Amino acid sequence: MTTIDTTIGAADWERVIELVRGADRVALACHVSPDGDALGSMLGFGLALAGSGKKVVASFGDRCFAVPRLLRFLPGQELLVEPGAYPAEPDLMLTFDASTMERLGLLAPSAGRAGELVVIDHHVSNTRFGSLHLIDPSAAATAVLTEELIHRLALPVGRDVATCLYTGLVTDTGSFRYSATTPAAHAMAGRLIAAGLRPDEIARELWDRSPFAYLRVLGAALGRVALDQSAAAGHGLVWTYVTRADRVLNGLPYDEVEGVIDVIRRVDEADVAVVLKEDDEGVWNVSTRSKGAVDVGRACVELGGGGHSRAAGFSSRLPPEDTIASLRSLLTLE
């Protein structure tokens, strides 16, 4: 394997490698409500380290600690502990796919007290909250940087590690449909498939499964979908929302509604798609997507969130209509 070209300096790679090799125990964390890239990168790295004999502990800081159903096929979950059992003052802590300290949720205090805090991420909005940073916005996924770190540590990538990293890569490239897809991303996929994973099995787990209740909740969301073709500098906005009541009525957990955004973003008349999802505590988590004309990342940062120019998010306690009004005023061209 040829090492990737990144914006990260050689001294930063070398210092992180030195810290990992010298640590007795390594604490890993990813952002709350983890997606495939966050959890896949963290577990892939954890498995690679554990295979070398290192003591590893991993977690994410949700109050309702549970791996999303779509990701329960991932290997390495034996490394996970609930936030309450996570080290309060880790000597070495590595975070994956978290752009801000706040995105660590209940694990933020541990990050603040860590002896060394290594931030591994590819979000342009990253606030560089660690003591060391492996951050490259040009990387297709945090999994790309994670694979590079594993390589530089001279650790093997077997089927389980490859499955985790491949999951991170395909979710953040939209199964190689998004603009983040590059020749390097395809080359990485080839390396990981060569390690023995089954891409068809991973695709089925990620995109071809849902409980029947999801269809009822999706129907409710589509029934209230709205199109504003004058928004986003005339490039159009399509949006809808999923209430807590929708989910409770149908017995659907919060993490099952992630796919709604992928349905409404197909609308030809809108560059921007937005879905607001009410969680169990009444907070609206807002997912945004752009086809390329509008920078949704910049808008979400203004509202306290983060992400990329074409995929980003934030949280709101305002009603859906008020939240959309705040977002609409910030949707400007790339």
Coordinates of C-alpha atoms in Angstrom, one line a residue:
M1 CA 0.0 0.0 0.0
T2 CA 1.2 3.5 -0.9
T3 CA 0.6 6.0 1.8
I4 CA -2.0 8.7 1.0
D5 CA -1.2 12.3 0.3
T6 CA -2.8 14.4 3.0
T7 CA -2.6 17.9 4.4
I8 CA -1.3 16.4 7.7
G9 CA 2.4 17.0 8.5
A10 CA 4.8 14.1 8.9
A11 CA 5.6 15.3 12.4
D12 CA 2.0 14.9 13.5
W13 CA 1.7 11.4 12.2
E14 CA 5.0 10.5 13.9
R15 CA 3.9 12.0 17.2
V16 CA 0.6 10.1 17.2
I17 CA 2.3 6.8 16.3
E18 CA 4.8 7.4 19.2
L19 CA 2.0 8.0 21.6
V20 CA -0.1 5.0 20.5
R21 CA 2.9 2.6 20.7
G22 CA 3.9 3.9 24.1
A23 CA 0.5 3.7 25.7
D24 CA -0.6 1.0 28.1
R25 CA -4.3 1.6 27.3
V26 CA -5.9 3.6 24.5
A27 CA -9.3 5.2 24.9
L28 CA -11.3 5.7 21.8
A29 CA -14.4 7.8 21.2
C30 CA -16.6 8.9 18.3
H31 CA -19.5 11.4 18.0
V32 CA -22.9 10.9 19.5
S33 CA -25.6 9.2 17.4
P34 CA -22.7 7.5 15.5
D35 CA -23.0 6.9 11.8
G36 CA -21.1 4.3 9.8
D37 CA -18.0 6.4 9.4
A38 CA -17.8 7.4 13.1
L39 CA -18.4 3.9 14.6
G40 CA -16.7 2.0 11.7
S41 CA -13.5 4.1 12.0
M42 CA -13.4 3.8 15.8
L43 CA -14.1 0.0 15.9
G44 CA -11.8 -0.7 13.0
F45 CA -8.9 1.1 14.7
G46 CA -9.8 -0.5 18.1
L47 CA -9.7 -4.0 16.6
A48 CA -6.4 -3.4 14.9
L49 CA -4.9 -2.1 18.2
A50 CA -6.4 -4.9 20.3
G51 CA -5.0 -7.4 17.8
S52 CA -1.6 -6.1 18.6
G53 CA -2.0 -6.7 22.3
K54 CA -3.0 -3.2 23.3
K55 CA -5.7 -2.6 25.9
V56 CA -8.5 -0.7 24.2
V57 CA -11.7 0.9 25.5
A58 CA -14.2 2.6 23.1
S59 CA -17.5 4.4 23.5
F60 CA -19.7 7.3 22.4
G61 CA -21.4 9.8 24.6
D62 CA -25.2 9.2 24.1
R63 CA -27.4 9.3 27.2
C64 CA -29.4 6.4 25.7
F65 CA -26.3 4.3 24.8
A66 CA -27.1 1.9 22.0
V67 CA -25.5 1.0 18.7
P68 CA -27.9 1.9 15.9
R69 CA -29.6 -1.1 14.5
L70 CA -28.2 -0.6 11.0
L71 CA -24.7 -0.9 12.4
R72 CA -25.1 -3.8 14.7
F73 CA -23.4 -6.1 12.2
L74 CA -20.1 -4.3 12.8
P75 CA -17.4 -6.4 14.4
G76 CA -15.6 -5.1 17.5
Q77 CA -18.5 -4.2 19.7
E78 CA -17.0 -6.1 22.5
L79 CA -14.7 -3.1 22.9
L80 CA -17.6 -0.8 23.7
V81 CA -18.4 0.4 27.2
E82 CA -21.2 2.7 28.3
P83 CA -20.2 6.3 29.0
G84 CA -20.3 5.8 32.7
A85 CA -17.6 3.2 32.5
Y86 CA -15.3 5.2 30.3
P87 CA -12.0 6.5 31.8
A88 CA -12.5 9.9 33.5
E89 CA -8.9 11.0 32.8
P90 CA -7.4 8.9 30.0
D91 CA -3.7 9.2 29.4
L92 CA -4.3 8.9 25.7
M93 CA -7.7 9.5 23.9
L94 CA -8.4 9.4 20.2
T95 CA -11.6 10.8 18.8
F96 CA -13.1 9.8 15.4
D97 CA -15.3 11.9 13.1
A98 CA -16.1 14.4 15.8
S99 CA -15.8 18.0 14.6
T100 CA -16.3 19.7 18.0
M101 CA -15.8 18.8 21.7
E102 CA -19.6 19.1 22.1
R103 CA -20.2 16.3 19.6
L104 CA -18.6 13.9 22.1
G105 CA -21.6 14.3 24.4
L106 CA -21.1 12.7 27.8
L107 CA -17.5 11.9 26.9
A108 CA -16.5 15.6 26.5
P109 CA -15.3 15.8 30.1
S110 CA -13.0 12.9 29.6
A111 CA -11.6 14.5 26.5
G112 CA -11.1 17.7 28.4
R113 CA -9.0 15.9 31.0
A114 CA -7.1 13.6 28.7
G115 CA -3.3 13.7 28.9
E116 CA -3.1 13.7 25.1
L117 CA -6.2 14.1 22.9
V118 CA -5.8 13.1 19.2
V119 CA -8.6 14.3 16.9
I120 CA -9.0 12.2 13.7
D121 CA -11.5 13.8 11.3
H122 CA -12.3 15.0 7.8
H123 CA -14.8 17.7 8.5
V124 CA -13.8 21.2 7.2
S125 CA -15.7 22.6 10.2
N126 CA -13.5 20.8 12.8
T127 CA -12.6 23.2 15.6
R128 CA -9.2 21.5 16.4
F129 CA -10.1 20.9 20.0
G130 CA -7.4 18.3 20.7
S131 CA -3.7 18.4 21.5
L132 CA -2.9 16.7 18.2
H133 CA -4.8 16.7 15.0
L134 CA -5.0 14.2 12.1
I135 CA -7.5 16.3 10.1
D136 CA -7.9 16.3 6.3
P137 CA -11.0 17.8 4.7
S138 CA -10.0 16.3 1.4
A139 CA -10.3 12.8 2.7
A140 CA -13.5 11.0 1.6
A141 CA -14.2 9.7 5.1
T142 CA -12.5 9.6 8.5
A143 CA -12.1 5.9 7.7
V144 CA -9.5 7.0 5.1
L145 CA -7.3 8.6 7.8
T146 CA -7.9 5.7 10.1
E147 CA -6.7 3.2 7.5
E148 CA -3.6 5.4 7.0
L149 CA -2.9 5.4 10.7
I150 CA -3.2 1.7 10.9
H151 CA -0.8 1.3 8.0
R152 CA 1.7 3.7 9.6
L153 CA 1.5 1.6 12.8
A154 CA 2.3 -1.5 10.7
L155 CA -0.8 -3.3 12.0
P156 CA -2.6 -5.9 9.8
V157 CA -6.0 -5.3 8.3
G158 CA -8.0 -8.5 8.5
R159 CA -11.6 -9.1 7.5
D160 CA -13.1 -7.6 10.7
V161 CA -11.0 -4.4 10.6
A162 CA -11.7 -4.1 6.8
T163 CA -15.4 -4.5 7.4
C164 CA -15.5 -1.6 9.8
L165 CA -13.4 0.7 7.6
Y166 CA -15.3 -0.2 4.4
T167 CA -18.5 0.7 6.2
G168 CA -17.1 4.1 7.0
L169 CA -16.0 4.6 3.5
V170 CA -19.2 3.5 1.7
T171 CA -21.5 5.4 4.1
D172 CA -19.7 8.8 3.7
T173 CA -19.4 8.4 -0.1
G174 CA -23.0 7.3 -0.4
S175 CA -21.9 4.0 -1.8
F176 CA -19.5 5.9 -4.1
R177 CA -22.2 8.3 -5.4
Y178 CA -21.2 11.5 -3.7
S179 CA -18.6 14.1 -4.8
A180 CA -16.2 12.9 -2.1
T181 CA -15.6 9.8 -4.2
T182 CA -12.1 9.8 -5.7
P183 CA -9.7 7.3 -7.4
A184 CA -8.1 6.9 -3.9
A185 CA -11.5 6.0 -2.4
H186 CA -12.0 3.3 -4.9
A187 CA -8.4 2.0 -4.4
M188 CA -9.0 1.8 -0.7
A189 CA -12.2 -0.1 -1.3
G190 CA -10.3 -2.6 -3.4
R191 CA -7.7 -3.1 -0.6
L192 CA -10.4 -3.7 1.9
I193 CA -12.4 -6.1 -0.3
A194 CA -9.2 -8.0 -0.8
A195 CA -9.0 -8.6 2.9
G196 CA -12.1 -10.8 2.6
L197 CA -15.2 -8.8 3.4
R198 CA -18.4 -9.2 1.4
P199 CA -19.6 -5.8 0.0
D200 CA -23.0 -7.2 -0.9
E201 CA -23.6 -8.3 2.7
I202 CA -22.6 -4.9 4.0
A203 CA -24.8 -3.1 1.4
R204 CA -27.7 -5.2 2.4
E205 CA -27.3 -4.3 6.1
L206 CA -26.9 -0.6 5.4
W207 CA -29.5 0.1 2.7
D208 CA -31.7 -2.9 2.0
R209 CA -33.3 -3.5 5.4
S210 CA -35.9 -1.7 7.5
P211 CA -38.8 -2.7 9.8
F212 CA -42.4 -2.4 8.5
A213 CA -43.0 0.4 10.9
Y214 CA -40.5 2.6 9.0
L215 CA -42.8 2.6 6.0
R216 CA -45.6 4.0 8.1
V217 CA -43.4 6.8 9.5
L218 CA -41.9 7.5 6.1
G219 CA -45.5 7.8 4.8
A220 CA -46.3 10.4 7.5
A221 CA -43.2 12.4 6.7
L222 CA -43.9 12.4 3.0
G223 CA -47.5 13.5 3.7
R224 CA -46.1 16.8 5.1
V225 CA -43.3 17.4 2.7
A226 CA -42.9 20.9 1.4
L227 CA -41.2 22.4 -1.6
D228 CA -40.0 26.0 -1.8
Q229 CA -38.5 26.7 -5.2
S230 CA -37.6 30.3 -4.3
A231 CA -35.4 29.3 -1.4
A232 CA -31.6 28.6 -1.5
A233 CA -31.0 31.5 -3.9
G234 CA -33.6 30.1 -6.3
H235 CA -32.2 26.6 -6.3
G236 CA -35.0 25.2 -4.2
L237 CA -35.6 23.7 -0.8
V238 CA -37.5 20.5 -0.1
W239 CA -38.1 19.6 3.6
T240 CA -40.1 17.6 6.0
Y241 CA -40.1 16.4 9.6
V242 CA -40.5 13.3 11.7
T243 CA -42.1 13.7 15.1
R244 CA -41.6 11.7 18.2
A245 CA -45.3 11.0 18.1
D246 CA -44.9 9.5 14.6
R247 CA -42.3 7.1 16.0
V248 CA -44.1 6.2 19.2
L249 CA -47.3 5.5 17.4
N250 CA -45.5 2.9 15.2
G251 CA -43.0 1.7 17.8
L252 CA -40.0 2.9 15.8
P253 CA -36.7 3.9 17.5
Y254 CA -35.1 7.2 16.6
D255 CA -32.1 5.7 14.8
E256 CA -34.5 4.0 12.2
V257 CA -35.4 7.3 10.5
E258 CA -32.0 8.2 9.1
G259 CA -33.0 7.1 5.6
V260 CA -35.8 9.7 5.1
I261 CA -33.4 12.3 3.9
D262 CA -32.3 9.9 1.1
V263 CA -35.8 9.7 -0.2
I264 CA -36.6 13.4 -0.4
R265 CA -33.2 14.5 -1.6
R266 CA -34.1 13.0 -5.0
V267 CA -36.5 15.8 -5.9
D268 CA -35.5 17.5 -9.1
E269 CA -36.9 20.9 -8.2
A270 CA -34.6 21.4 -5.1
D271 CA -30.9 21.6 -4.6
V272 CA -31.3 21.4 -0.8
A273 CA -33.1 18.8 1.1
V274 CA -33.8 18.9 4.9
V275 CA -35.3 16.5 7.4
L276 CA -36.0 17.4 11.0
K277 CA -36.1 14.4 13.3
E278 CA -37.5 14.8 16.9
D279 CA -35.6 12.7 19.4
D280 CA -36.9 11.1 22.6
E281 CA -36.0 14.3 24.6
G282 CA -37.9 16.6 22.2
V283 CA -34.8 18.0 20.4
W284 CA -35.0 18.4 16.6
N285 CA -31.9 17.0 14.9
V286 CA -31.7 18.5 11.4
S287 CA -30.1 16.7 8.5
T288 CA -29.3 18.7 5.3
R289 CA -28.1 17.7 1.9
S290 CA -27.1 19.7 -1.2
K291 CA -26.6 18.7 -4.8
G292 CA -23.8 21.2 -5.1
A293 CA -25.1 24.7 -5.7
V294 CA -25.6 25.6 -2.1
D295 CA -23.2 25.3 0.9
V296 CA -25.3 23.6 3.6
G297 CA -22.2 23.1 5.8
R298 CA -21.7 26.9 6.2
A299 CA -25.3 27.3 7.2
C300 CA -25.3 24.5 9.7
V301 CA -22.1 25.9 11.3
E302 CA -23.9 29.2 11.8
L303 CA -26.6 27.3 13.6
G304 CA -24.2 25.5 16.0
G305 CA -23.7 22.4 13.9
G306 CA -21.2 21.3 11.3
G307 CA -20.4 19.0 8.5
H308 CA -19.5 19.4 4.8
S309 CA -20.7 21.7 2.1
R310 CA -23.0 19.1 0.7
A311 CA -24.0 17.2 3.9
A312 CA -24.3 18.7 7.3
G313 CA -26.5 19.0 10.4
F314 CA -27.4 20.8 13.6
S315 CA -29.8 20.6 16.5
S316 CA -32.7 22.9 17.3
R317 CA -35.3 23.3 20.1
L318 CA -37.5 25.5 18.0
P319 CA -40.6 24.2 16.2
P320 CA -39.9 22.8 12.6
E321 CA -41.3 25.9 10.8
D322 CA -39.2 28.3 12.9
T323 CA -36.1 26.1 12.5
I324 CA -36.5 26.0 8.7
A325 CA -37.0 29.8 8.7
S326 CA -33.6 30.2 10.5
L327 CA -31.9 27.8 8.1
R328 CA -33.5 29.3 4.9
S329 CA -32.0 32.7 5.6
L330 CA -28.5 31.2 5.6
L331 CA -28.7 29.0 2.5
T332 CA -26.3 30.7 0.1
L333 CA -24.4 29.6 -3.0
E334 CA -21.1 27.7 -2.9

